């Protein structure tokens, strides 16, 4: 008797392919080899059906080979992937293949060796303080069912110890636990903090593992009832069989969003997976994302607070430097330089933080302190570095620096943001005897760089760290007494609607790096606008009060978390094509609760001689947004294949 199956393939089309299957052992989730056009490919069975169901009259081909007797993908992972495919408007086949390890994606011999667990450790005993214990106890009450718990704890409050405590107690009754961290360089330190108190050594999972290592971790997740995985965003797709808890640490971090190809957010996928496993999730941060704050407000997430630092160290002393008075030289004001000198004299360490990349798209006149706005429609103009022009995203008026007329006689225009390299050079010139390390994604890219960076940082080998966002994330470097934020203005005036949110998070997180042990640390923030009301709000009243005001602003313009949005991006060699296609799409009939902005030039407007434009589609109702995007997707599937497009749901950049 033949059976018929729908197979998902790793191809960029939104459909499944039907084959006849004679293999008795074939199951949903099994990989098969199938003929496809003139090639043969690996696919995954996602459905069985009777011949009568089959529509279309093309000739159905046979499956050539069955690769798995036990399915590679569990029904749970298939369910999660289906959700992700629908939600992110990304083909199911490609979602499923991104959940497979490289070895499973190809028909390659599988390594025989298993994941080797290291020796049983003799753990320290973990004693939580009262505040931590209350939170742990409360979460523990509902540890056996789905629930999103949010631990909002000030920097240094010891959220990690709560995760460890709950994980250890779950492990006693055989459980799999997944801990997500935003950045690969945080895995070693998180592993160390967990294993200090546990008899099970956590397994690491991230992009620096070899295909064989990844394969072994997957096997372990598939076979072992009891394990802890600490990993970066891709770990959210590991083939767990007995998952009892997911932790998403530093939940607000943008790194949980993948910005290439399959544009998912691992935090949101983890919530779906937890629901499918009927287990709890813990999200944690000192600076919750606005989405999460909203979900806390509407009682979708359960909130727990930690108000005190574990070591009782004081929050740092924050000083604002008005850069229009104390003018920076290559990024450094006199106040900051003097403070650096005195701290270095006491053998203390310093972090200099430079605004996030992508923030430097606003141009400021340093004379009259105005942001360059479009003369036609008064929106802030965006500086596109690669074409060296300012472009208005509203009306597309564009100009170069020379033709900008600001309100003063001699405009001195600067794109907000100094580069890390320039700052590094300046610091080396000023302090030739000090050891300086630049940390950014250009400089730290391999596992080796990372290991040596962490080694030198924790062993007091570096005096001054100069870096981008990589530096801020949860690192616990000893002896940091001063943090300088070089250019907060780039964040305050960003054209990105999340600019303020990110800036608030940044100030709070960066400040958390200073003076973590006994002594009080110092933070120096340089700004051209020391009276900025939200900047003052965050400094005086903290992130939470700041977020209330900033959230109101979001609500008034109907942006997330008060609506759901998606970006449709089209690029082509012909400069006019993307724009005209998008103009067509804008005209699509839509429900009146759906709004569309654009077309406007995309963030990377011109790259390799192709031009990109985008529109933003949004709605208060995710369902309506999704339906509208489905219509757009159908249209996009029919256009010339030379024209590239993508859809980005819940974009973060
Ligand atoms: P968080 O986990 O909230 O980010 P941090 O890592 O910033 O907290 O700082 C917490 C510090 O306090 C760490 O050095 C951690 O080792 C220590 N700590 C927290 N809780 C405990 C505990 N229960 N026992 C021992 N040390 C703890
Ligand atoms: Zn304009």
XYZ file of C-alpha atoms and ligand atoms in Angstrom, residues 126-129 132 154-161 193 197 250 310-311 476 516, ligand 1:
47
model
C 23.714 28.118 47.277
C 22.011 30.269 49.854
C 19.651 32.870 48.507
C 19.048 36.087 50.381
C 15.860 36.198 46.100
C 18.370 45.892 39.482
C 21.862 45.252 38.113
C 23.784 43.191 40.624
C 20.716 41.802 42.355
C 21.634 38.209 41.566
C 18.967 37.034 39.130
C 21.353 34.353 37.933
C 21.378 32.722 41.374
C 28.154 30.738 37.669
C 26.329 25.303 42.606
C 18.716 39.982 29.614
C 23.338 41.423 46.453
C 26.627 42.915 47.624
C 31.385 41.183 35.534
C 29.966 46.507 41.567
P 22.318 39.491 38.009
O 22.377 38.004 37.982
O 21.044 40.045 38.554
O 22.706 40.096 36.698
P 24.849 40.290 38.834
O 25.534 39.215 38.118
O 24.858 41.629 38.204
O 23.350 39.927 39.080
O 25.482 40.456 40.297
C 25.184 39.652 41.364
C 26.437 39.387 42.147
O 26.091 38.892 43.426
C 27.296 38.329 41.533
O 28.646 38.589 41.762
C 26.855 37.057 42.232
O 27.825 36.071 42.238
C 26.512 37.547 43.612
N 25.395 36.800 44.209
C 24.094 37.003 43.965
N 23.329 36.167 44.676
C 24.167 35.402 45.426
C 23.967 34.357 46.385
N 22.745 33.947 46.710
N 25.057 33.830 46.938
C 26.293 34.263 46.613
N 26.543 35.242 45.719
C 25.495 35.813 45.121
